[in-house]
GROMACS .gro file of C-alpha atoms in nm:
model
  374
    1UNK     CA    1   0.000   0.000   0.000
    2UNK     CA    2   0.178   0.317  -0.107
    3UNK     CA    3   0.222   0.572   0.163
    4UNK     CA    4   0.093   0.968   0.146
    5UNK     CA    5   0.397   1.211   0.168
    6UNK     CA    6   0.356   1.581   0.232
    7UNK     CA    7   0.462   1.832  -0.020
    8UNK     CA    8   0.809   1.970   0.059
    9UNK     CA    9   0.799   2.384   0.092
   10UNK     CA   10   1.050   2.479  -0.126
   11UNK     CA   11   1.269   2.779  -0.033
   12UNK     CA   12   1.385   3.059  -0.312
   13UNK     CA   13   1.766   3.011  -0.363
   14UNK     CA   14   1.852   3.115  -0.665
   15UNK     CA   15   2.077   3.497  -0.645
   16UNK     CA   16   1.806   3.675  -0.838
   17UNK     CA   17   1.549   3.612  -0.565
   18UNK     CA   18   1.796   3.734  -0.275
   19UNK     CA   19   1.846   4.006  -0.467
   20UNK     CA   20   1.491   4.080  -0.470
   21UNK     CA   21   1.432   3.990  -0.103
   22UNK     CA   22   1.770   4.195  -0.001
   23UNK     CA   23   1.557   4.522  -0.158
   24UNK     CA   24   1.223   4.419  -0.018
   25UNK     CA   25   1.408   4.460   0.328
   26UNK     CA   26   1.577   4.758   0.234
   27UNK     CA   27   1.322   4.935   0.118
   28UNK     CA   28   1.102   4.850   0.440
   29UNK     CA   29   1.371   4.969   0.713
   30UNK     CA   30   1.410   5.308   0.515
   31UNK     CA   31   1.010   5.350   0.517
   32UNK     CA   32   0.989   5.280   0.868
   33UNK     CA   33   1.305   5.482   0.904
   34UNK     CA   34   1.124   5.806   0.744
   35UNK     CA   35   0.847   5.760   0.898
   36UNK     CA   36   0.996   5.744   1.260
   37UNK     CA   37   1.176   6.043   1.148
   38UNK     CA   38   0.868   6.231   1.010
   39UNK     CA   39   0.698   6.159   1.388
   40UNK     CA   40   0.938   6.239   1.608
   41UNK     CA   41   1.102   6.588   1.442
   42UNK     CA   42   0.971   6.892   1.582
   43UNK     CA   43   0.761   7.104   1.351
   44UNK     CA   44   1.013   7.425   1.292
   45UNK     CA   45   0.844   7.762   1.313
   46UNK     CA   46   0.925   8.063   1.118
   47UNK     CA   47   1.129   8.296   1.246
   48UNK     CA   48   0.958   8.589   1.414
   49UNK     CA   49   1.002   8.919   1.229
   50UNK     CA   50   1.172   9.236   1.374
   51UNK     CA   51   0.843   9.415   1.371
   52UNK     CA   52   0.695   9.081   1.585
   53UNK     CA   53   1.039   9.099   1.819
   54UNK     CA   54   0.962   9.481   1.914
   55UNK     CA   55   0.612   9.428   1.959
   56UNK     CA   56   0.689   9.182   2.221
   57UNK     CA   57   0.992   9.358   2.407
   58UNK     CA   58   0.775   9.631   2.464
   59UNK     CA   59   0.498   9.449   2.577
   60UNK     CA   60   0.738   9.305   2.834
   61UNK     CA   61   0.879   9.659   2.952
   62UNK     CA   62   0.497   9.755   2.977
   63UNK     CA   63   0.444   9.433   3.201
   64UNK     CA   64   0.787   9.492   3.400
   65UNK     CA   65   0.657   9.839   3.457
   66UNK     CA   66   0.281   9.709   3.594
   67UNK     CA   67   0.480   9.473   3.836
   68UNK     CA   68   0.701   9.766   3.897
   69UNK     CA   69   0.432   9.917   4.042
   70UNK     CA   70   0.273   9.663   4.218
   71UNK     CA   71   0.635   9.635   4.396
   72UNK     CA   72   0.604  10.010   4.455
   73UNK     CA   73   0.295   9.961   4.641
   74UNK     CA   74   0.335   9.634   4.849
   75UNK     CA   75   0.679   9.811   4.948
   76UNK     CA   76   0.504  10.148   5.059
   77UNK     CA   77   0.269   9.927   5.249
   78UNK     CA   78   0.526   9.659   5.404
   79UNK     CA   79   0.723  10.030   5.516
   80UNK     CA   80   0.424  10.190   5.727
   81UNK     CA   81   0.339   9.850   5.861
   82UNK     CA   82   0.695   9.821   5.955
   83UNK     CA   83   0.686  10.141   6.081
   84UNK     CA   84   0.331  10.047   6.278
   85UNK     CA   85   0.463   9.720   6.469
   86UNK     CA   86   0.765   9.951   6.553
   87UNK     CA   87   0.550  10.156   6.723
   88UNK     CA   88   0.365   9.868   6.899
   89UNK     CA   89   0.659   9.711   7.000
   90UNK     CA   90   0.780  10.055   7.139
   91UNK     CA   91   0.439  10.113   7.305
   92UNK     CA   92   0.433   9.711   7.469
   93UNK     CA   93   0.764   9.757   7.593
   94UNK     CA   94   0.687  10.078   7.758
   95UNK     CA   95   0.369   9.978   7.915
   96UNK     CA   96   0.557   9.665   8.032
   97UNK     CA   97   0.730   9.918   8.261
   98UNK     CA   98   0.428  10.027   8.423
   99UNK     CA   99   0.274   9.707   8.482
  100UNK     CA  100   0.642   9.649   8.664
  101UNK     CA  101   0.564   9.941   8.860
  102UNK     CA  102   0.233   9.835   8.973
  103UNK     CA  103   0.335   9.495   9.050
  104UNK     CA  104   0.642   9.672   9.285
  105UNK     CA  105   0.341   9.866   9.422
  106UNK     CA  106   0.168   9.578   9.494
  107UNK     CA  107   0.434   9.419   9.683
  108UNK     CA  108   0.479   9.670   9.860
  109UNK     CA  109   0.153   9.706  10.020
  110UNK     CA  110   0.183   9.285  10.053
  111UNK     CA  111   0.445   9.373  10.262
  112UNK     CA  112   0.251   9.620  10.488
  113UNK     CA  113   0.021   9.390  10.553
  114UNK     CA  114   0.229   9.118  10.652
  115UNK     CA  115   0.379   9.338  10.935
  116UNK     CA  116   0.074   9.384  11.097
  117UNK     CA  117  -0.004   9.078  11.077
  118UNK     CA  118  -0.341   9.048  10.990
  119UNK     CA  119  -0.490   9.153  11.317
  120UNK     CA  120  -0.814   9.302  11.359
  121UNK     CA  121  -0.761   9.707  11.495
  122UNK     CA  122  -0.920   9.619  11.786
  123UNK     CA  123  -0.609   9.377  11.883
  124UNK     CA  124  -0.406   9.644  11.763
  125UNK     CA  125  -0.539   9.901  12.004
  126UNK     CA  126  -0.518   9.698  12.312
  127UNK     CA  127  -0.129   9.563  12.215
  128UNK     CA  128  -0.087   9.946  12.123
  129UNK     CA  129   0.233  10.100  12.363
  130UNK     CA  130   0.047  10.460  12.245
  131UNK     CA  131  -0.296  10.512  12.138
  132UNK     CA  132  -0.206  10.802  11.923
  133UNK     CA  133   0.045  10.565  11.768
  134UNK     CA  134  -0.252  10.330  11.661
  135UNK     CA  135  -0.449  10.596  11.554
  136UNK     CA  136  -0.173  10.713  11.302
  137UNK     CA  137  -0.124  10.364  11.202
  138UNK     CA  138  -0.436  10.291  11.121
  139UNK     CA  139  -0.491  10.607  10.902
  140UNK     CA  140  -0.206  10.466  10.712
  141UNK     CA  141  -0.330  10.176  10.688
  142UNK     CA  142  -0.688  10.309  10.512
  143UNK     CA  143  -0.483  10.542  10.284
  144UNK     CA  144  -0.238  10.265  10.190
  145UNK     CA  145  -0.561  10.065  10.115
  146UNK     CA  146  -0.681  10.315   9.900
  147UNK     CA  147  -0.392  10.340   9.699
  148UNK     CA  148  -0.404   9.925   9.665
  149UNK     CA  149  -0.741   9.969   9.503
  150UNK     CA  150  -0.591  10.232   9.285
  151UNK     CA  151  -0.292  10.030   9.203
  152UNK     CA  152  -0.457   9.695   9.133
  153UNK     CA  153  -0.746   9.898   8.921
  154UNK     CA  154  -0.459  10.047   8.690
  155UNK     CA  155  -0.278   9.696   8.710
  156UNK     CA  156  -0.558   9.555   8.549
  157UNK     CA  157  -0.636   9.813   8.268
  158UNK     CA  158  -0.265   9.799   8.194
  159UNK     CA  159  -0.320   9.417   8.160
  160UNK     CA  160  -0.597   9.436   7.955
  161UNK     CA  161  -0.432   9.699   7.720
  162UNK     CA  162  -0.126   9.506   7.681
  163UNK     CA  163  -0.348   9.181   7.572
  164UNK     CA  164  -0.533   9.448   7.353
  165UNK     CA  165  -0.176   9.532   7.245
  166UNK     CA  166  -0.065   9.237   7.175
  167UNK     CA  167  -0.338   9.109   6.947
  168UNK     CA  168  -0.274   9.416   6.753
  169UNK     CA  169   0.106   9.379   6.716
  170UNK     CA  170   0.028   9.001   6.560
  171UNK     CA  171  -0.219   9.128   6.317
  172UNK     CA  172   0.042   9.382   6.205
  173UNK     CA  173   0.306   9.135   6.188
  174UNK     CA  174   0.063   8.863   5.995
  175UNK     CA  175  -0.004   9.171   5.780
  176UNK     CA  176   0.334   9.276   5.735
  177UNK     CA  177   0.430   8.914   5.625
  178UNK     CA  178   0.186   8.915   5.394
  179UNK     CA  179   0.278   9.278   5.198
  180UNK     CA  180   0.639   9.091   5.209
  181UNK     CA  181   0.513   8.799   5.033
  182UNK     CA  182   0.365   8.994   4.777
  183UNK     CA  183   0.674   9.235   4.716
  184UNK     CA  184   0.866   8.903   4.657
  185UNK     CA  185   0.653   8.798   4.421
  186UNK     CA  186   0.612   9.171   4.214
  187UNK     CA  187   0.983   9.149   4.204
  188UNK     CA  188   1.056   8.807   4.088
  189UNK     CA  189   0.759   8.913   3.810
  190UNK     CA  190   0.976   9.202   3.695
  191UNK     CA  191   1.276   9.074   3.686
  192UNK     CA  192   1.132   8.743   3.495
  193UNK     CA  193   1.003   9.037   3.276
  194UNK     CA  194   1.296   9.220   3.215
  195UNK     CA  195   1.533   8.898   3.172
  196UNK     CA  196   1.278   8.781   2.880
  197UNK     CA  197   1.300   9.101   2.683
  198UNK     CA  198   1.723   9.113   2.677
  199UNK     CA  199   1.703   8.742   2.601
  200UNK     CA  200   1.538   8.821   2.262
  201UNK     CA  201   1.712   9.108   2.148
  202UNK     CA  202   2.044   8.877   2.263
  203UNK     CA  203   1.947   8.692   1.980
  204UNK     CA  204   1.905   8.984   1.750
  205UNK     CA  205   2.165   8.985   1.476
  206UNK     CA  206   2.375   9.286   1.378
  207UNK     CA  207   2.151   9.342   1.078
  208UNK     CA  208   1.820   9.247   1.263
  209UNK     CA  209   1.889   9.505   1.553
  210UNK     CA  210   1.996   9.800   1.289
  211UNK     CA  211   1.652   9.715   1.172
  212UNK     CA  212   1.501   9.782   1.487
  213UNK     CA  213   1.676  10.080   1.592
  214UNK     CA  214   1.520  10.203   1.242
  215UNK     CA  215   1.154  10.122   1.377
  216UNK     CA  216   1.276  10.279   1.672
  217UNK     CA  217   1.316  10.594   1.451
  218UNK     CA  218   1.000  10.608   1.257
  219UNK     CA  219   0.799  10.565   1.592
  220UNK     CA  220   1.000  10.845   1.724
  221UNK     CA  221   0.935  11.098   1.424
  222UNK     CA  222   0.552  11.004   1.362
  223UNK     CA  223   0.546  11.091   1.803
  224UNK     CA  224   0.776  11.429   1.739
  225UNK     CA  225   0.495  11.510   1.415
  226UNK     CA  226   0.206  11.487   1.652
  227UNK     CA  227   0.419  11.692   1.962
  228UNK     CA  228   0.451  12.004   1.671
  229UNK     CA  229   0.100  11.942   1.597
  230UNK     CA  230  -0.008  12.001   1.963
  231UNK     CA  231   0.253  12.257   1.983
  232UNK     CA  232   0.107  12.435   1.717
  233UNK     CA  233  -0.264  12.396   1.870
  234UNK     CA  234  -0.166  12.529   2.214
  235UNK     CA  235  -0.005  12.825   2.078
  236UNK     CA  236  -0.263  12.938   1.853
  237UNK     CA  237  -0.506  12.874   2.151
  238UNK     CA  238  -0.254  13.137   2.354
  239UNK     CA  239  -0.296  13.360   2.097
  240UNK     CA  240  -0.655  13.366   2.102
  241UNK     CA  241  -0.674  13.432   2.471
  242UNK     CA  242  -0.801  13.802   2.537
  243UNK     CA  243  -0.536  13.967   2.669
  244UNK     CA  244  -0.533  13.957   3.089
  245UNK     CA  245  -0.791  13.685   3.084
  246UNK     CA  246  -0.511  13.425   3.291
  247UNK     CA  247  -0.442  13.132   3.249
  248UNK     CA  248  -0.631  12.816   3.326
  249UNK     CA  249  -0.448  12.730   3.588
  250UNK     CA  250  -0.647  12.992   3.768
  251UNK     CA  251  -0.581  13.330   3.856
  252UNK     CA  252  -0.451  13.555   4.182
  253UNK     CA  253  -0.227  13.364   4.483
  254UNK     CA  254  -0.340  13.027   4.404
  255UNK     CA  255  -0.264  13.015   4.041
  256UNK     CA  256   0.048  13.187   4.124
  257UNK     CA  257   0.160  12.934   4.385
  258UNK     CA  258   0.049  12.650   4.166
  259UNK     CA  259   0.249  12.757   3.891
  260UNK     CA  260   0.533  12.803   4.146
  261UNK     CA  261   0.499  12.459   4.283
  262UNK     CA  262   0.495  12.330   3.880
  263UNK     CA  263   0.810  12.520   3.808
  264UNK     CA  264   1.038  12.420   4.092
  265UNK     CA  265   0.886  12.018   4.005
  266UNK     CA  266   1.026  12.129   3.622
  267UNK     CA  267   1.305  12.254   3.725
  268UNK     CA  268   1.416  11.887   3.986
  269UNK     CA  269   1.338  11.663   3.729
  270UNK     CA  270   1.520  11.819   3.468
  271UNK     CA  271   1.836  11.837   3.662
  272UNK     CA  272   1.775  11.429   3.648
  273UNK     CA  273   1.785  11.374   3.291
  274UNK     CA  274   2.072  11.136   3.167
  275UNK     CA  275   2.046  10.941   3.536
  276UNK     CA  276   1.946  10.555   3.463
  277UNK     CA  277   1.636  10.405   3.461
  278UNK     CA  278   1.589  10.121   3.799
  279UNK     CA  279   1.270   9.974   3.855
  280UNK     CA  280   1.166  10.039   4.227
  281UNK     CA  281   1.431  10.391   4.252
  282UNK     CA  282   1.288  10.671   4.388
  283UNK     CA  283   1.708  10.851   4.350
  284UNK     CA  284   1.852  11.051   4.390
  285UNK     CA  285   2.130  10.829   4.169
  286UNK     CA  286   1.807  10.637   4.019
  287UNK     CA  287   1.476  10.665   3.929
  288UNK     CA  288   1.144  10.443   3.817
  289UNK     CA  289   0.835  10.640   3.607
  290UNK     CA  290   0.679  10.715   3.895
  291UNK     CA  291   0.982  10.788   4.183
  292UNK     CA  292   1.071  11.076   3.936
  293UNK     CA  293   0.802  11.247   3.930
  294UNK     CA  294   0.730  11.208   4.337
  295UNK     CA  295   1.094  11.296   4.394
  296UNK     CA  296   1.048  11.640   4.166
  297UNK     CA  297   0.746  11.752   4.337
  298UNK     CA  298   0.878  11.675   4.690
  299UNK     CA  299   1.128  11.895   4.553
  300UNK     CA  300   0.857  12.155   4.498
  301UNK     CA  301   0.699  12.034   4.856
  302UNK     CA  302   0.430  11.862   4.713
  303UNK     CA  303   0.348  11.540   4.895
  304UNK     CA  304   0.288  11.302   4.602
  305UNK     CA  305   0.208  10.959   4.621
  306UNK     CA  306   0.436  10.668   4.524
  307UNK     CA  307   0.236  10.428   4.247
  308UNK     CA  308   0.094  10.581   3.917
  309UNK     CA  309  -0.222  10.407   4.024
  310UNK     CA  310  -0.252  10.682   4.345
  311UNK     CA  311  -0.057  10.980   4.160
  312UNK     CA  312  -0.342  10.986   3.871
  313UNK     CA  313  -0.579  11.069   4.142
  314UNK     CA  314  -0.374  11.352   4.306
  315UNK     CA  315  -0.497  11.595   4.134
  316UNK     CA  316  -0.738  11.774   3.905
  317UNK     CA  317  -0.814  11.589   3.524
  318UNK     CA  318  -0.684  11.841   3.226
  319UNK     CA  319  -0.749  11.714   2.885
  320UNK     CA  320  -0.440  11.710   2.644
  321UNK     CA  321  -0.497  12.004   2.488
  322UNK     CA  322  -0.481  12.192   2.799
  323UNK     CA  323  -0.131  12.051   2.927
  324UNK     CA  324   0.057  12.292   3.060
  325UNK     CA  325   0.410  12.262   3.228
  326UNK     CA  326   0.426  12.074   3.516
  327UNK     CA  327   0.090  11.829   3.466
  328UNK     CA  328   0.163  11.455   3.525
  329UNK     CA  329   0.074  11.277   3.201
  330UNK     CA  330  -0.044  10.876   3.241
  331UNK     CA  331   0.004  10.618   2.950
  332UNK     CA  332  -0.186  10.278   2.855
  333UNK     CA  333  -0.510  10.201   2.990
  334UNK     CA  334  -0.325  10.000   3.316
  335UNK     CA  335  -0.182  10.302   3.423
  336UNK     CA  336   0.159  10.218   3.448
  337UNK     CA  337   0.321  10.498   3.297
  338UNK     CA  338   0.430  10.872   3.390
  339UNK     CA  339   0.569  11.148   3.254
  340UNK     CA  340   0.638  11.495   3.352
  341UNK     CA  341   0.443  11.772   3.103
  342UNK     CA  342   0.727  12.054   2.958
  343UNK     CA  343   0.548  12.194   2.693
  344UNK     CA  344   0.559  12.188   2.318
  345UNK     CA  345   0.435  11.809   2.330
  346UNK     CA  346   0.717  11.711   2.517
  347UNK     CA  347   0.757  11.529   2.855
  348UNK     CA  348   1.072  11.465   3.110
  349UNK     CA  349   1.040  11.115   3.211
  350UNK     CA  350   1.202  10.719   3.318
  351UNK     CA  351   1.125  10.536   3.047
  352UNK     CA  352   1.263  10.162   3.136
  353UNK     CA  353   1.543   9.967   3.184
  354UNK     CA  354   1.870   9.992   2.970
  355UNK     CA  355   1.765  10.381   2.909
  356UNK     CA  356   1.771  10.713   3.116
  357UNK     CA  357   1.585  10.995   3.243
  358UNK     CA  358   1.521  11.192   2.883
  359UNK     CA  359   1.323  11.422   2.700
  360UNK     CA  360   1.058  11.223   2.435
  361UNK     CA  361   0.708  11.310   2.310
  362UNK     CA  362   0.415  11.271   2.465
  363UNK     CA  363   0.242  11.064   2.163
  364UNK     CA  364   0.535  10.780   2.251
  365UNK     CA  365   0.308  10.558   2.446
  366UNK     CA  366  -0.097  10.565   2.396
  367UNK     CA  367  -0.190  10.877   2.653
  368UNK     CA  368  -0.432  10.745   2.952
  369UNK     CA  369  -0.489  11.101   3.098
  370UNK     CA  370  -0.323  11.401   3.255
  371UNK     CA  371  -0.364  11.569   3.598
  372UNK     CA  372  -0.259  11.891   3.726
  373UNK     CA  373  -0.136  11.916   4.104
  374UNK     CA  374  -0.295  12.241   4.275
   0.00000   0.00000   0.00000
C-alpha cells in the first residue's frame, strides 16, 4: 500500500530572488526609518520678524513696569506696617514698665500687711504702747488701702491693654508678612520680565537690531509730528486768549503758587535727565516712572504719592490740549506709565530699563490722561 507524503515547501535560492528579497528589506527599514523620522522631528516655526520681536519687548517693559508698580505699592505698604509694629513694640515695651511698677506697688503694700499681721484694729489698740500711735497707724493703713485699690485697678487696665496690644502687634506682623510675600513675588515678576525682553534682542543679529533701531526711529518721528501738531494747537489757543484773561491754571495767589509749585517740580526733574532708569528707585542716583516724578514735586513740597495708580488721582483731570508745564501725564489704559508735562508736546520722564531719564514726546506711548497738582 503506497504511503501519502507531504509536499516539501521549497525555499527561493537562486541569487536573483535574494536580490529581490535583499531590496524588499531595504526598502522596508528606510520607510519605517522616514516615517519614525517624520513623527518624532519637531515642527520648525518661522522665524519671528523684527516688527513681531519689538512688539513683544515692549509688551514686556509695559508688564515689567505694571509689576514695577505693584512692587512700589506692596513696598510702601510693608514700610508703614513696619513702621506700625515699631511703634507697637515701642508702646508694649513701655507699658511693660508700668505694669512692673504696679506689681512693685503691689508688693509693697503685701508687705505692709504682713507686718501687721493680719490683726483686727481692735487687737491692735489693746497691744498698742500709744494710742495716738494706733491711731496714726491705722490712718495709714486706710490710705495705703486706698492706693491698693488704685494700684490693682490700673494693674488691670494695663493688663488688659497690653493683651489688647498684643493682638494688635500680631495682626500687624501677619499683615506685614503678607505685603512681604507679595513684594517678593512683584519682584521676581519684573525681573522674569525684564530677563525675557534682553534674552530676545540677545538673539538679534547685527543686521536684525539695525533694523530695529530704524523702527525705533520712525515711531520716534511720527510721536515728534504729533508733539509740533499740539505745539502748534496750544499756541494758537494762547494767541486767542483776550489779553489779561489768565491762564487756566487759575488766577490771583493760588494760580500763582500753583504755577510756582509746577516750576520748581520742572526745574528737579530736569536736573535728572541722563540718570538711569531702575525699577523700584525713587534717586537721587536712580529713578522708576513714577519715583521721578514724586521725587520732583517733593522737591517743589508737594506730597505726592508713590504708584501711578494713586498719583493719577492727586490731582485735578486736564485734557491734552490743555497741558501745561508741570501736569503729570499717564500712558496705557493700566496706568503704568508717567511722565512729567514741559510743553511743546514734550515730557521729562524714566522710560525703562537699559535707558535714562530723557526728554521724548508725549504721543510715545498711547496717553491714559493728565492731571494737574494744585
Amino acid at each position: 500500500m503506497a504511503s501519502h507524503r507531504k509536499p516539501r515547501t521549497h525555499i527561493l535560492t537562486s541569487p536573483g530572488s535574494r536580490r529581490t528579497a535583499a531590496g524588499l528589506t531595504t526598502a522596508a527599514l528606510a520607510s519605517v526609518t522616514l516615517l519614525s523620522q517624520t513623527a518624532n522631528a519637531a515642527p520648525t516655526s518661522p522665524k519671528p520678524s523684527i516688527e513681531d520681536v519689538k512688539q513683544k519687548v515692549d509688551g514686556l517693559y509695559q508688564q515689567a513696569e505694571v509689576a514695577t508698580q505693584k512692587y512700589n505699592a506692596a513696598k510702601e505698604k510693608a514700610d508703614s506696617q513696619q513702621r506700625t509694629v515699631n511703634r507697637l513694640l515701642d508702646e508694649a515695651a513701655k507699658r511693660a514698665e508700668k505694669m512692673n511698677q504696679s506689681r512693685r506697688e503691689l508688693g509693697t503694700f503685701a508687705s505692709a500687711q504682713y507686718q501687721t499681721g493680719g490683726m483686727n484694729p481692735t487687737a491692735q489698740l489693746m497691744l498698742a504702747k500709744d494710742p495716738q500711735q494706733f491711731v496714726d497707724r491705722n490712718h495709714l493703713m486706710e490710705r495705703l488701702t486706698g492706693r491698693q485699690k488704685q494700684t490693682v485697678t490700673a494693674y488691670e487696665q494695663e493688663a488688659a491693654s497690653a493683651a489688647r496690644q498684643r493682638a494688635e502687634a500680631t495682626r500687624s506682623l501677619e499683615s506685614l508678612q503678607q505685603s512681604q510675600e507679595s513684594l517678593k513675588e512683584s519682584k521676581q515678576s519684573v525681573q522674569a520680565k525684564l530677563a525675557e525682553a534682553r534674552q530676545l534682542l540677545s538673539r538679534l543679529t547685527a543686521q536684525e537690531k539695525a533694523r530695529l533701531a530704524e523702527l525705533e526711529r520712525q515711531k520716534e518721528q511720527e510721536a515728534q509730528r504729533k508733539a509740533a501738531e499740539l505745539a502748534r494747537q496750544q499756541a494758537q489757543q494762547q494767541r486767542q486768549q483776550p489779553s489779561g484773561g489768565g491762564s487756566s491754571t487759575g488766577s490771583g495767589s493760588s494760580g500763582s503758587s500753583s504755577s510756582s509749585k509746577a516750576a520748581e517740580a520742572l526745574a528737579f526733574a530736569r536736573a535728572q535727565i541722563g540718570k538711569p532708569y531702575v525699577w523700584g528707585a525713587t534717586g537721587p542716583s536712580s529713578y522708576d516712572c513714577s519715583g521721578l516724578t514724586q521725587a520732583a514735586y517733593r522737591a517743589a513740597g508737594v506730597d505726592l504719592p508713590r504708584t501711578t495708580w494713586d498719583q493719577v488721582n492727586a490731582g485735578t483731570r486736564v485734557s491734552t490740549s490743555d497741558l501745561q508745564p508741570g501736569d503729570l501725564v499717564f500712558f496705557f489704559s493700566d496706568i503704568s506709565h508717567v511722565g512729567m508735562y514741559i510743553g511743546n508736546g514734550q515730557m521729562i520722564h524714566a522710560p525703562h530699563p537699559g535707558a535714562s531719564v530723557r526728554v521724548e514726546s508725549i504721543y510715545y506711548m498711547p496717553i491714559y490722561g493728565s492731571v494737574r497738582l494744585s
